[in-house]
Coordinates of C-alpha atoms in Angstrom, one line a residue:
M133 CA -34.7 -15.5 20.9
T134 CA -36.1 -13.4 17.8
S135 CA -35.1 -10.4 19.9
D136 CA -31.5 -11.7 20.1
L137 CA -31.2 -12.1 16.6
T138 CA -32.4 -9.0 15.4
D139 CA -29.8 -7.2 18.0
L140 CA -27.0 -10.1 16.5
A141 CA -27.9 -9.3 13.1
T142 CA -28.2 -5.6 13.7
E143 CA -24.6 -5.8 15.0
I144 CA -22.9 -7.4 12.2
A145 CA -24.9 -5.7 9.4
I146 CA -22.2 -3.7 6.9
D147 CA -23.3 -0.1 6.0
P148 CA -25.1 -0.3 2.4
R149 CA -22.0 2.4 1.4
Q150 CA -19.2 -0.6 2.0
A151 CA -21.0 -2.9 -0.4
I152 CA -19.7 0.0 -3.2
G153 CA -16.7 0.4 -1.7
I154 CA -15.4 -3.2 -1.8
P155 CA -15.9 -3.6 -5.3
L156 CA -14.2 -0.2 -6.2
A157 CA -11.4 -0.8 -4.0
L158 CA -10.7 -4.5 -6.0
V159 CA -10.6 -3.0 -9.5
G160 CA -8.0 -0.6 -8.3
A161 CA -6.1 -3.6 -7.0
V162 CA -6.0 -5.1 -10.8
F163 CA -4.8 -1.7 -12.6
L164 CA -2.1 -2.1 -9.2
S165 CA -1.1 -5.3 -10.8
L166 CA -1.1 -4.0 -14.5
G167 CA 0.6 -1.2 -13.4
A168 CA 3.7 -2.9 -11.3
Q169 CA 4.1 -5.0 -14.2
F170 CA 4.5 -2.9 -16.3
Q171 CA 7.3 -0.2 -14.6
H172 CA 8.9 -3.2 -13.7
R173 CA 9.8 -3.8 -17.1
G174 CA 10.1 -0.1 -17.7
V175 CA 12.7 0.0 -14.7
T176 CA 14.9 -3.0 -15.7
K177 CA 15.6 -2.1 -19.3
V178 CA 16.3 1.1 -18.3
E179 CA 18.7 0.3 -15.9
A180 CA 20.3 -2.8 -18.3
R181 CA 21.0 0.1 -20.6
T182 CA 22.7 2.3 -17.8
E183 CA 25.2 2.3 -14.5
E184 CA 24.9 0.0 -12.0
V185 CA 22.0 1.5 -9.3
T186 CA 24.1 2.2 -6.3
G187 CA 22.6 4.2 -4.1
G188 CA 19.0 4.9 -5.7
L189 CA 17.8 6.0 -8.9
N190 CA 20.0 8.6 -10.7
V191 CA 18.1 12.1 -12.3
R192 CA 19.3 10.5 -15.2
Q193 CA 17.7 7.0 -14.5
L194 CA 14.7 8.6 -14.0
T195 CA 14.2 10.8 -17.2
L196 CA 15.1 7.8 -19.0
L197 CA 11.9 6.5 -17.4
L198 CA 9.8 8.7 -19.2
A199 CA 10.9 7.7 -22.5
R200 CA 10.0 4.3 -22.1
P201 CA 6.9 3.5 -23.4
S202 CA 6.4 0.2 -20.9
W203 CA 6.8 2.4 -18.1
V204 CA 4.8 5.1 -18.9
F205 CA 1.6 2.7 -19.7
G206 CA 2.4 1.1 -16.2
S207 CA 2.2 4.6 -14.6
L208 CA -1.7 5.9 -16.8
M209 CA -2.5 2.1 -14.9
L210 CA -1.4 2.6 -11.6
G211 CA -3.3 6.5 -11.9
L212 CA -6.5 4.8 -12.4
A213 CA -5.9 2.4 -9.2
I214 CA -5.5 5.4 -7.7
V215 CA -8.8 6.5 -8.9
F216 CA -10.3 3.3 -7.7
Q217 CA -8.7 3.5 -4.5
L218 CA -9.5 7.2 -3.4
T219 CA -13.2 6.9 -4.6
S220 CA -13.3 3.9 -2.6
L221 CA -12.3 5.7 0.4
A222 CA -15.2 8.0 -0.2
F223 CA -17.5 5.1 0.5
A224 CA -16.1 3.5 3.4
P225 CA -13.7 3.2 6.1
I226 CA -9.8 2.7 5.7
I227 CA -10.2 -0.5 7.7
V228 CA -12.2 -2.6 5.1
V229 CA -11.0 -1.2 1.9
Q230 CA -7.5 -0.5 1.9
P231 CA -6.4 -4.1 2.7
L232 CA -8.2 -5.6 -0.9
G233 CA -5.4 -4.5 -2.2
A234 CA -4.2 -8.1 -1.5
V235 CA -6.1 -9.2 -4.7
A236 CA -3.3 -7.5 -7.0
L237 CA -0.3 -9.5 -5.1
V238 CA -2.4 -13.1 -7.1
I239 CA -2.8 -11.5 -9.8
T240 CA 1.2 -10.2 -10.2
A241 CA 2.6 -12.7 -9.1
V242 CA 0.7 -15.0 -11.9
L243 CA 1.6 -11.8 -14.5
N244 CA 4.9 -12.6 -13.5
A245 CA 5.4 -16.0 -13.9
R246 CA 4.2 -15.6 -17.0
V247 CA 6.3 -12.6 -17.9
S248 CA 9.8 -13.7 -17.0
K249 CA 8.6 -17.4 -17.7
V250 CA 10.3 -18.4 -14.1
K251 CA 7.8 -20.9 -12.0
I252 CA 6.8 -20.0 -8.7
N253 CA 8.4 -22.2 -5.9
R254 CA 6.5 -23.4 -3.2
A255 CA 8.4 -21.6 -0.6
S256 CA 6.6 -18.3 -2.7
I257 CA 3.2 -19.8 -3.1
I258 CA 3.3 -20.6 0.7
A259 CA 4.5 -17.2 1.5
I260 CA 2.1 -15.4 -0.9
S261 CA -0.8 -17.2 0.8
M262 CA 0.1 -15.6 4.0
C263 CA 0.3 -12.2 3.1
V264 CA -3.2 -12.8 1.2
G265 CA -4.8 -15.3 3.8
G266 CA -3.8 -12.6 6.6
V267 CA -5.0 -9.6 5.2
G268 CA -7.9 -11.8 4.1
L269 CA -8.5 -12.4 8.0
F270 CA -7.8 -8.9 8.8
V271 CA -10.6 -7.0 6.4
T272 CA -12.8 -9.9 6.8
V273 CA -13.0 -9.1 11.1
A274 CA -12.7 -5.5 9.9
A275 CA -15.6 -5.5 7.5
F276 CA -18.0 -6.1 10.6
T277 CA -16.5 -4.1 13.4
A278 CA -15.4 -1.3 11.7
V279 CA -17.2 2.5 11.4
D280 CA -16.6 5.8 9.9
K281 CA -16.0 8.6 11.7
P282 CA -15.2 12.4 11.1
V283 CA -11.9 13.8 11.5
T284 CA -11.4 16.0 14.2
D285 CA -8.2 19.1 13.8
Q286 CA -7.0 17.1 16.8
N287 CA -6.5 14.0 14.8
L288 CA -5.1 15.6 11.5
V289 CA -2.5 17.7 13.9
T290 CA -1.3 13.9 15.6
I291 CA -1.4 12.3 12.0
L292 CA 0.3 15.0 10.4
I293 CA 3.3 15.1 13.1
V294 CA 3.9 11.6 13.2
L295 CA 4.4 12.0 9.3
A296 CA 6.5 14.1 9.8
A297 CA 9.2 12.2 11.7
V298 CA 8.8 9.4 9.9
L299 CA 10.0 11.5 6.3
L300 CA 12.6 12.5 8.4
A301 CA 13.4 8.9 9.3
F302 CA 13.0 7.3 6.3
G303 CA 15.3 10.5 4.8
L304 CA 17.8 10.2 7.3
A305 CA 17.8 6.4 6.9
F306 CA 18.0 7.0 3.1
G307 CA 20.9 9.4 2.6
F308 CA 23.1 6.9 5.4
L309 CA 22.3 3.6 3.8
R310 CA 21.2 3.9 0.5
R311 CA 24.3 2.3 -0.7
R312 CA 23.3 -1.1 1.3
S313 CA 20.1 -0.8 1.1
Q314 CA 18.1 -3.8 -0.6
A315 CA 14.6 -4.3 -2.0
I316 CA 13.0 -4.9 1.2
F317 CA 14.2 -1.9 2.7
Y318 CA 12.4 0.4 -0.1
I319 CA 9.5 -1.9 -0.3
L320 CA 9.1 -1.4 3.8
G321 CA 10.1 2.3 3.0
A322 CA 7.0 2.7 0.0
G323 CA 4.9 0.6 2.2
V324 CA 5.1 3.1 5.6
L325 CA 5.1 6.1 3.0
Y326 CA 1.4 5.4 1.3
G327 CA 0.0 4.1 4.4
F328 CA 0.0 7.4 5.3
V329 CA -0.9 8.9 1.6
A330 CA -3.8 6.7 1.8
T331 CA -4.8 8.3 5.4
L332 CA -4.6 11.6 3.9
A333 CA -6.6 11.0 1.4
K334 CA -9.1 9.7 3.4
V335 CA -8.6 12.7 5.5
V336 CA -9.2 15.3 3.0
I337 CA -12.1 13.4 1.1
N338 CA -14.0 13.5 4.8
R339 CA -13.0 17.1 5.5
T340 CA -14.1 18.1 1.9
Q341 CA -17.1 16.4 2.1
H342 CA -18.1 17.7 5.7
G343 CA -17.0 21.6 4.4
N344 CA -13.9 21.4 6.1
F345 CA -11.6 23.1 3.5
E346 CA -9.4 25.5 4.7
W347 CA -5.4 25.7 5.8
L348 CA -4.7 22.4 8.0
T349 CA -6.5 20.6 5.2
L350 CA -4.3 22.2 2.9
T351 CA -1.5 21.5 4.9
C352 CA -2.9 17.9 4.6
V353 CA -2.1 17.6 0.7
L354 CA 1.2 18.5 1.2
G355 CA 1.8 16.2 3.3
L356 CA -0.1 13.9 1.1
L357 CA 2.0 15.0 -1.8
L358 CA 5.4 14.4 0.0
A359 CA 4.6 11.0 1.3
A360 CA 3.7 10.2 -2.1
A361 CA 6.9 11.6 -3.6
L362 CA 8.6 9.9 -1.5
G363 CA 7.2 6.5 -1.5
A364 CA 6.9 6.7 -5.6
Y365 CA 11.0 6.9 -5.5
F366 CA 11.5 4.0 -2.9
V367 CA 9.0 1.9 -5.6
Q368 CA 11.2 2.6 -8.4
N369 CA 14.4 1.7 -6.7
A370 CA 12.0 -1.7 -5.1
Y371 CA 11.6 -2.3 -9.0
A372 CA 15.5 -2.2 -9.9
S373 CA 16.1 -4.4 -6.9
G374 CA 13.4 -6.8 -6.7
P375 CA 10.8 -8.5 -8.8
P376 CA 7.1 -6.9 -9.1
D377 CA 4.9 -9.0 -7.1
L378 CA 7.4 -8.6 -3.8
V379 CA 6.9 -5.4 -4.5
I380 CA 3.6 -5.5 -4.5
A381 CA 3.7 -8.2 -1.3
G382 CA 5.1 -5.6 1.0
L383 CA 3.0 -2.9 -0.5
T384 CA -0.1 -4.5 -0.3
V385 CA 0.5 -5.3 3.2
V386 CA 2.5 -2.4 4.9
D387 CA 0.5 -0.1 2.8
P388 CA -3.1 -1.3 4.5
L389 CA -1.6 -2.5 8.1
V390 CA -0.2 1.1 8.2
A391 CA -3.0 3.0 7.1
V392 CA -5.5 0.7 9.5
G393 CA -3.0 1.0 12.3
I394 CA -3.7 5.1 12.0
G395 CA -7.3 4.5 11.6
I396 CA -7.4 2.4 15.1
V397 CA -5.1 4.4 17.2
V398 CA -5.8 7.7 16.0
L399 CA -9.1 7.7 13.7
G400 CA -10.8 5.2 16.2
E401 CA -12.2 3.2 13.5
A402 CA -12.1 0.2 15.4
S403 CA -13.5 1.9 18.5
Q404 CA -16.7 -0.5 18.6
A405 CA -14.9 -3.9 17.9
P406 CA -14.8 -6.5 20.6
P407 CA -11.6 -8.0 21.9
A408 CA -11.9 -10.6 20.6
A409 CA -11.5 -8.4 16.8
A410 CA -8.5 -6.9 18.1
I411 CA -6.0 -10.0 18.7
A412 CA -8.2 -11.4 15.3
F413 CA -6.1 -7.8 13.7
V414 CA -3.1 -8.5 15.9
V415 CA -2.9 -12.4 14.4
A416 CA -3.8 -11.2 10.8
G417 CA -1.1 -9.1 10.5
A418 CA 2.1 -10.5 12.0
I419 CA 0.6 -13.7 9.6
A420 CA 0.8 -11.0 6.9
I421 CA 4.1 -9.2 7.3
R422 CA 5.9 -12.6 7.8
G423 CA 4.3 -13.7 4.4
V424 CA 6.3 -10.5 3.3
F425 CA 9.8 -11.2 4.5
L426 CA 9.5 -15.1 3.3
L427 CA 8.7 -14.0 0.1
A428 CA 11.8 -11.7 0.2
R429 CA 14.0 -14.7 1.5
Y430 CA 12.9 -17.0 -1.2
H431 CA 11.4 -16.0 -4.3
P432 CA 13.2 -17.8 -7.2
Q433 CA 14.0 -14.5 -8.5
L434 CA 16.5 -13.1 -6.0
D435 CA 20.3 -13.4 -5.7
R436 CA 21.4 -15.5 -2.5

């Protein structure tokens, strides 16, 4: 009996390094929330003082954002969020720390309600609860089943090929559909792209830690920068067409699900997880994504 309990404790023990990565990710979530609120304020002010946004923010509007103190301060906050997130990835697997950004959704929802003086309706509260609850279940299961593995050259080539296809697909979609695009398009696009950014950042950190920084790693850095640039542009357009908590809902759900999906399928971070954990991952992900679409439908600040 004692032996069985010892084996069980060994199976569910969390790596002490993960205990460092988790609080770092939570601090990053706080900065993410603050950055989103300030950037949204800057984008809406620029939009109000220029022509109506059709087909995405233009070069003039993007330039005017640099003159908005709120947008610049928000960018600094997002910069700090990225620093904490990357640092957390150096200590724990993507599958553990990336979903913790959902904490930012709750903070952003409260901040946005106070700033905009718009009460969060019941449907939005349910949607937010589904997002946070789904992601919370996901990270709870992941914390006890995930393992951190070195990234092979084959893993990296696979990720880069998939990223190239994703960049091409979103580029074409934006080119043909941008005048009809709504907030949800930009949110989903940014979430998918930032999922790859988190994965590639983890890859670069992992390979650097193992002294393997060469041309393939440099290609990874280039892919990271391209995905981050297009993702950032999508985020600014999402701010122009939707409230900040909706934007954060998409990012903190879609982003980690994409990153974790890559971690599971390509990197094998859940290779030791039992079948029950796989079922929990699917159920939790479905709940969280459903929450995003419900929030996009019932948010009180969106026109019907």
